[in-house]
PDB file of C-alpha atoms in Angstrom:
ATOM      1  CA  ALA A   1       0.000   0.000   0.000  1.00  0.00           C
ATOM      2  CA  GLY A   2       1.084   3.547  -0.673  1.00  0.00           C
ATOM      3  CA  GLU A   3       3.458   2.773  -3.537  1.00  0.00           C
ATOM      4  CA  ARG A   4       3.893   4.796  -6.720  1.00  0.00           C
ATOM      5  CA  VAL A   5       3.233   2.723  -9.863  1.00  0.00           C
ATOM      6  CA  PHE A   6       3.847   3.617 -13.511  1.00  0.00           C
ATOM      7  CA  ILE A   7       2.241   1.470 -16.204  1.00  0.00           C
ATOM      8  CA  HIS A   8       4.068   2.061 -19.485  1.00  0.00           C
ATOM      9  CA  GLY A   9       1.519   1.106 -22.125  1.00  0.00           C
ATOM     10  CA  GLY A  10      -1.587   1.220 -19.966  1.00  0.00           C
ATOM     11  CA  SER A  11      -4.270   1.198 -22.665  1.00  0.00           C
ATOM     12  CA  GLY A  12      -3.989  -2.362 -23.944  1.00  0.00           C
ATOM     13  CA  ALA A  13      -5.742  -5.335 -22.385  1.00  0.00           C
ATOM     14  CA  VAL A  14      -2.911  -6.112 -19.947  1.00  0.00           C
ATOM     15  CA  GLY A  15      -2.258  -2.444 -19.188  1.00  0.00           C
ATOM     16  CA  LEU A  16      -5.890  -1.648 -18.341  1.00  0.00           C
ATOM     17  CA  ALA A  17      -6.090  -4.669 -16.047  1.00  0.00           C
ATOM     18  CA  ALA A  18      -2.794  -3.596 -14.462  1.00  0.00           C
ATOM     19  CA  VAL A  19      -4.144  -0.095 -13.774  1.00  0.00           C
ATOM     20  CA  GLN A  20      -7.202  -1.527 -12.018  1.00  0.00           C
ATOM     21  CA  ILE A  21      -5.235  -4.080 -10.000  1.00  0.00           C
ATOM     22  CA  ALA A  22      -2.567  -1.524  -9.064  1.00  0.00           C
ATOM     23  CA  LYS A  23      -5.253   0.863  -7.759  1.00  0.00           C
ATOM     24  CA  ARG A  24      -6.629  -1.967  -5.618  1.00  0.00           C
ATOM     25  CA  ILE A  25      -3.171  -2.760  -4.218  1.00  0.00           C
ATOM     26  CA  VAL A  26      -1.733   0.719  -3.590  1.00  0.00           C
ATOM     27  CA  GLY A  27      -4.835   2.005  -1.852  1.00  0.00           C
ATOM     28  CA  PRO A  28      -5.693   5.641  -1.222  1.00  0.00           C
ATOM     29  CA  ASP A  29      -2.140   6.567  -0.219  1.00  0.00           C
ATOM     30  CA  GLY A  30      -0.570   5.287  -3.444  1.00  0.00           C
ATOM     31  CA  ILE A  31      -0.531   6.656  -6.951  1.00  0.00           C
ATOM     32  CA  VAL A  32      -1.013   4.945 -10.299  1.00  0.00           C
ATOM     33  CA  VAL A  33       0.105   6.655 -13.509  1.00  0.00           C
ATOM     34  CA  GLY A  34      -0.495   5.102 -16.910  1.00  0.00           C
ATOM     35  CA  SER A  35       0.673   5.962 -20.387  1.00  0.00           C
ATOM     36  CA  ALA A  36      -1.100   5.669 -23.722  1.00  0.00           C
ATOM     37  CA  GLY A  37      -0.396   6.936 -27.211  1.00  0.00           C
ATOM     38  CA  THR A  38      -3.860   7.976 -28.384  1.00  0.00           C
ATOM     39  CA  GLU A  39      -6.694  10.078 -26.976  1.00  0.00           C
ATOM     40  CA  ALA A  40      -8.934   6.994 -26.802  1.00  0.00           C
ATOM     41  CA  GLY A  41      -6.207   5.118 -24.966  1.00  0.00           C
ATOM     42  CA  GLN A  42      -5.660   7.965 -22.536  1.00  0.00           C
ATOM     43  CA  ARG A  43      -9.410   8.084 -21.803  1.00  0.00           C
ATOM     44  CA  ALA A  44      -9.466   4.322 -21.208  1.00  0.00           C
ATOM     45  CA  VAL A  45      -6.510   4.511 -18.784  1.00  0.00           C
ATOM     46  CA  SER A  46      -8.202   7.330 -16.888  1.00  0.00           C
ATOM     47  CA  GLU A  47     -11.519   5.454 -16.765  1.00  0.00           C
ATOM     48  CA  ALA A  48      -9.674   2.374 -15.468  1.00  0.00           C
ATOM     49  CA  GLY A  49      -8.716   4.436 -12.420  1.00  0.00           C
ATOM     50  CA  ALA A  50      -5.286   5.935 -13.067  1.00  0.00           C
ATOM     51  CA  ASP A  51      -4.545   8.997 -10.964  1.00  0.00           C
ATOM     52  CA  ALA A  52      -2.723  10.550 -13.923  1.00  0.00           C
ATOM     53  CA  VAL A  53      -2.231   9.714 -17.591  1.00  0.00           C
ATOM     54  CA  VAL A  54       0.579  10.739 -19.920  1.00  0.00           C
ATOM     55  CA  ASN A  55       0.849  10.448 -23.693  1.00  0.00           C
ATOM     56  CA  HIS A  56       3.941   8.336 -24.366  1.00  0.00           C
ATOM     57  CA  ARG A  57       4.137   9.741 -27.893  1.00  0.00           C
ATOM     58  CA  ALA A  58       4.423  13.329 -26.673  1.00  0.00           C
ATOM     59  CA  GLU A  59       7.760  14.999 -26.171  1.00  0.00           C
ATOM     60  CA  GLY A  60       8.478  15.466 -22.473  1.00  0.00           C
ATOM     61  CA  TYR A  61       6.094  12.767 -21.231  1.00  0.00           C
ATOM     62  CA  LEU A  62       8.750  11.276 -18.935  1.00  0.00           C
ATOM     63  CA  GLU A  63       9.186  14.607 -17.172  1.00  0.00           C
ATOM     64  CA  GLU A  64       5.405  14.932 -16.877  1.00  0.00           C
ATOM     65  CA  ALA A  65       5.194  11.477 -15.309  1.00  0.00           C
ATOM     66  CA  LYS A  66       8.048  12.255 -12.900  1.00  0.00           C
ATOM     67  CA  LYS A  67       6.123  15.275 -11.570  1.00  0.00           C
ATOM     68  CA  THR A  68       3.419  12.929 -10.278  1.00  0.00           C
ATOM     69  CA  ALA A  69       5.849  10.800  -8.248  1.00  0.00           C
ATOM     70  CA  MET A  70       8.500  12.881  -6.549  1.00  0.00           C
ATOM     71  CA  GLY A  71      11.449  10.628  -5.881  1.00  0.00           C
ATOM     72  CA  GLY A  72      10.516   8.285  -8.718  1.00  0.00           C
ATOM     73  CA  PHE A  73       8.267   5.279  -9.069  1.00  0.00           C
ATOM     74  CA  ASP A  74       8.436   2.222  -6.827  1.00  0.00           C
ATOM     75  CA  VAL A  75       7.079  -0.110  -9.506  1.00  0.00           C
ATOM     76  CA  ILE A  76       7.119   0.228 -13.296  1.00  0.00           C
ATOM     77  CA  LEU A  77       5.195  -2.280 -15.402  1.00  0.00           C
ATOM     78  CA  GLU A  78       6.592  -2.352 -18.923  1.00  0.00           C
ATOM     79  CA  MET A  79       4.688  -3.675 -21.948  1.00  0.00           C
ATOM     80  CA  ALA A  80       7.349  -2.881 -24.594  1.00  0.00           C
ATOM     81  CA  ALA A  81      10.787  -3.133 -22.982  1.00  0.00           C
ATOM     82  CA  HIS A  82      12.526  -3.347 -26.365  1.00  0.00           C
ATOM     83  CA  VAL A  83      11.576   0.327 -26.799  1.00  0.00           C
ATOM     84  CA  ASN A  84      11.153   1.696 -23.279  1.00  0.00           C
ATOM     85  CA  LEU A  85      13.585   0.020 -20.866  1.00  0.00           C
ATOM     86  CA  PRO A  86      16.080   2.921 -20.816  1.00  0.00           C
ATOM     87  CA  ALA A  87      13.204   5.346 -20.169  1.00  0.00           C
ATOM     88  CA  ASP A  88      11.849   3.111 -17.411  1.00  0.00           C
ATOM     89  CA  LEU A  89      15.165   3.269 -15.601  1.00  0.00           C
ATOM     90  CA  SER A  90      14.945   7.068 -15.626  1.00  0.00           C
ATOM     91  CA  LEU A  91      11.513   6.867 -13.960  1.00  0.00           C
ATOM     92  CA  ALA A  92      12.493   4.470 -11.186  1.00  0.00           C
ATOM     93  CA  GLY A  93      12.974   5.664  -7.650  1.00  0.00           C
ATOM     94  CA  ARG A  94      15.434   4.291  -5.109  1.00  0.00           C
ATOM     95  CA  ARG A  95      15.121   0.502  -4.972  1.00  0.00           C
ATOM     96  CA  GLY A  96      12.402   0.656  -7.610  1.00  0.00           C
ATOM     97  CA  ARG A  97      11.327  -2.430  -9.528  1.00  0.00           C
ATOM     98  CA  VAL A  98      10.930  -2.529 -13.287  1.00  0.00           C
ATOM     99  CA  CYS A  99       8.772  -5.509 -14.262  1.00  0.00           C
ATOM    100  CA  ILE A 100       8.995  -6.467 -17.919  1.00  0.00           C
ATOM    101  CA  VAL A 101       5.631  -7.841 -18.993  1.00  0.00           C
ATOM    102  CA  GLY A 102       6.202  -7.543 -22.737  1.00  0.00           C
ATOM    103  CA  SER A 103       9.048  -7.116 -25.193  1.00  0.00           C
ATOM    104  CA  LYS A 104      10.079  -8.090 -28.672  1.00  0.00           C
ATOM    105  CA  SER A 105      13.106 -10.355 -28.836  1.00  0.00           C
ATOM    106  CA  GLN A 106      15.817  -7.816 -29.532  1.00  0.00           C
ATOM    107  CA  ASP A 107      18.790  -6.304 -27.753  1.00  0.00           C
ATOM    108  CA  VAL A 108      18.325  -3.127 -25.718  1.00  0.00           C
ATOM    109  CA  GLY A 109      21.155  -0.787 -24.829  1.00  0.00           C
ATOM    110  CA  VAL A 110      21.089   0.514 -21.263  1.00  0.00           C
ATOM    111  CA  ASN A 111      23.570   2.283 -19.038  1.00  0.00           C
ATOM    112  CA  PRO A 112      24.308   0.006 -16.032  1.00  0.00           C
ATOM    113  CA  ARG A 113      24.774   3.086 -13.818  1.00  0.00           C
ATOM    114  CA  HIS A 114      21.006   3.606 -13.973  1.00  0.00           C
ATOM    115  CA  PHE A 115      20.604   0.312 -12.081  1.00  0.00           C
ATOM    116  CA  MET A 116      23.433   0.945  -9.656  1.00  0.00           C
ATOM    117  CA  ASN A 117      22.897   4.524  -8.514  1.00  0.00           C
ATOM    118  CA  LEU A 118      19.348   3.890  -7.286  1.00  0.00           C
ATOM    119  CA  GLU A 119      19.675   0.119  -6.688  1.00  0.00           C
ATOM    120  CA  VAL A 120      16.934  -0.603  -9.232  1.00  0.00           C
ATOM    121  CA  ASP A 121      15.817  -4.177  -9.884  1.00  0.00           C
ATOM    122  CA  VAL A 122      14.679  -5.291 -13.343  1.00  0.00           C
ATOM    123  CA  ARG A 123      12.830  -8.564 -13.693  1.00  0.00           C
ATOM    124  CA  GLY A 124      10.999 -10.419 -16.377  1.00  0.00           C
ATOM    125  CA  VAL A 125       7.437 -11.521 -15.725  1.00  0.00           C
ATOM    126  CA  PHE A 126       6.202 -14.562 -17.633  1.00  0.00           C
ATOM    127  CA  LEU A 127       3.068 -16.478 -16.674  1.00  0.00           C
ATOM    128  CA  GLY A 128       4.414 -19.594 -18.381  1.00  0.00           C
ATOM    129  CA  CYS A 129       7.053 -19.888 -15.637  1.00  0.00           C
ATOM    130  CA  ALA A 130       4.584 -19.764 -12.764  1.00  0.00           C
ATOM    131  CA  SER A 131       4.263 -22.779 -10.483  1.00  0.00           C
ATOM    132  CA  ARG A 132       0.918 -24.488  -9.932  1.00  0.00           C
ATOM    133  CA  GLU A 133       0.686 -22.732  -6.543  1.00  0.00           C
ATOM    134  CA  GLU A 134       1.452 -19.326  -8.076  1.00  0.00           C
ATOM    135  CA  LEU A 135      -1.153 -19.856 -10.787  1.00  0.00           C
ATOM    136  CA  HIS A 136      -3.740 -20.843  -8.183  1.00  0.00           C
ATOM    137  CA  ALA A 137      -2.976 -17.752  -6.081  1.00  0.00           C
ATOM    138  CA  THR A 138      -3.107 -15.526  -9.182  1.00  0.00           C
ATOM    139  CA  HIS A 139      -6.449 -16.946 -10.294  1.00  0.00           C
ATOM    140  CA  ALA A 140      -7.888 -16.573  -6.785  1.00  0.00           C
ATOM    141  CA  ALA A 141      -6.734 -12.938  -6.568  1.00  0.00           C
ATOM    142  CA  LEU A 142      -8.158 -12.111 -10.000  1.00  0.00           C
ATOM    143  CA  GLN A 143     -11.481 -13.781  -9.148  1.00  0.00           C
ATOM    144  CA  SER A 144     -11.650 -11.814  -5.890  1.00  0.00           C
ATOM    145  CA  ALA A 145     -10.956  -8.544  -7.746  1.00  0.00           C
ATOM    146  CA  ILE A 146     -13.668  -9.313 -10.294  1.00  0.00           C
ATOM    147  CA  GLU A 147     -16.136 -10.204  -7.540  1.00  0.00           C
ATOM    148  CA  ASP A 148     -15.496  -7.010  -5.552  1.00  0.00           C
ATOM    149  CA  GLY A 149     -15.691  -4.878  -8.711  1.00  0.00           C
ATOM    150  CA  SER A 150     -12.120  -3.577  -8.659  1.00  0.00           C
ATOM    151  CA  LEU A 151     -11.307  -5.469 -11.879  1.00  0.00           C
ATOM    152  CA  SER A 152     -13.538  -5.276 -14.910  1.00  0.00           C
ATOM    153  CA  PRO A 153     -12.190  -6.462 -18.282  1.00  0.00           C
ATOM    154  CA  VAL A 154     -12.401  -3.818 -21.010  1.00  0.00           C
ATOM    155  CA  VAL A 155     -13.511  -5.030 -24.440  1.00  0.00           C
ATOM    156  CA  GLY A 156     -11.980  -2.852 -27.120  1.00  0.00           C
ATOM    157  CA  SER A 157     -13.334  -4.748 -30.097  1.00  0.00           C
ATOM    158  CA  GLU A 158     -14.997  -7.968 -31.159  1.00  0.00           C
ATOM    159  CA  LEU A 159     -14.027  -9.932 -34.249  1.00  0.00           C
ATOM    160  CA  PRO A 160     -15.466 -13.145 -35.678  1.00  0.00           C
ATOM    161  CA  LEU A 161     -13.411 -16.258 -34.958  1.00  0.00           C
ATOM    162  CA  SER A 162     -12.782 -16.537 -38.703  1.00  0.00           C
ATOM    163  CA  GLU A 163     -10.730 -13.310 -38.395  1.00  0.00           C
ATOM    164  CA  VAL A 164      -8.206 -14.742 -35.929  1.00  0.00           C
ATOM    165  CA  GLN A 165      -5.283 -13.663 -38.119  1.00  0.00           C
ATOM    166  CA  LEU A 166      -6.568 -10.086 -38.181  1.00  0.00           C
ATOM    167  CA  ALA A 167      -6.998 -10.200 -34.402  1.00  0.00           C
ATOM    168  CA  HIS A 168      -3.341 -11.158 -34.005  1.00  0.00           C
ATOM    169  CA  LYS A 169      -2.294  -8.307 -36.301  1.00  0.00           C
ATOM    170  CA  GLU A 170      -4.454  -5.896 -34.279  1.00  0.00           C
ATOM    171  CA  VAL A 171      -2.722  -7.006 -31.072  1.00  0.00           C
ATOM    172  CA  MET A 172       0.728  -6.470 -32.563  1.00  0.00           C
ATOM    173  CA  GLN A 173      -0.013  -3.301 -34.588  1.00  0.00           C
ATOM    174  CA  PRO A 174      -3.439  -1.789 -33.923  1.00  0.00           C
ATOM    175  CA  SER A 175      -5.007  -0.192 -36.997  1.00  0.00           C
ATOM    176  CA  SER A 176      -6.406   2.537 -34.725  1.00  0.00           C
ATOM    177  CA  GLY A 177      -2.850   3.646 -33.942  1.00  0.00           C
ATOM    178  CA  GLY A 178      -2.930   2.374 -30.375  1.00  0.00           C
ATOM    179  CA  ALA A 179      -4.316  -0.447 -28.285  1.00  0.00           C
ATOM    180  CA  VAL A 180      -7.468   0.008 -26.226  1.00  0.00           C
ATOM    181  CA  GLY A 181      -8.690  -3.006 -24.260  1.00  0.00           C
ATOM    182  CA  ASN A 182      -9.176  -6.646 -25.162  1.00  0.00           C
ATOM    183  CA  ILE A 183      -9.861  -8.039 -28.600  1.00  0.00           C
ATOM    184  CA  VAL A 184     -12.539 -10.694 -28.219  1.00  0.00           C
ATOM    185  CA  LEU A 185     -13.082 -13.419 -30.819  1.00  0.00           C
ATOM    186  CA  VAL A 186     -16.746 -14.439 -31.169  1.00  0.00           C
ATOM    187  CA  PRO A 187     -18.283 -17.396 -33.044  1.00  0.00           C
TER     188      PRO A 187
END
């Protein structure tokens, strides 16, 4: 409770869920800031409960985010580390944690001093590595959040099951210019 959380890429399905869950965890003394690259995405992040929203396509957005969390962020959830990891390190506070939720498989150049000076931890997060016990605990926590209303999935679009290839393309490169919520395949 009371931590400062930045969700880099908060308008996609995972990001919007992360905003809602982070708000539940940090409580009234914490702060959740999300980023999005479109007006629709920014609205969705705000509606999901973020205390502040920044446009990650705008010049100076990192400085804008830093103003909301003096001393830096305690937790940064990253959806595109292949692009944003160096920026994330500039947002982290002392002993902050950068959690990589998504990334393309490519090298990223970072200055190791950004880890050292503030004792920042960077870790990968991959559900496929979770133990049976961790999966059970995760499912129970998500079910509890859905039941108490603090987590509500956001449907961005619905596509027929026959359009599964298009759905995958929309996840990777949204035709709207930015992700907003889940893409649901329907029969």
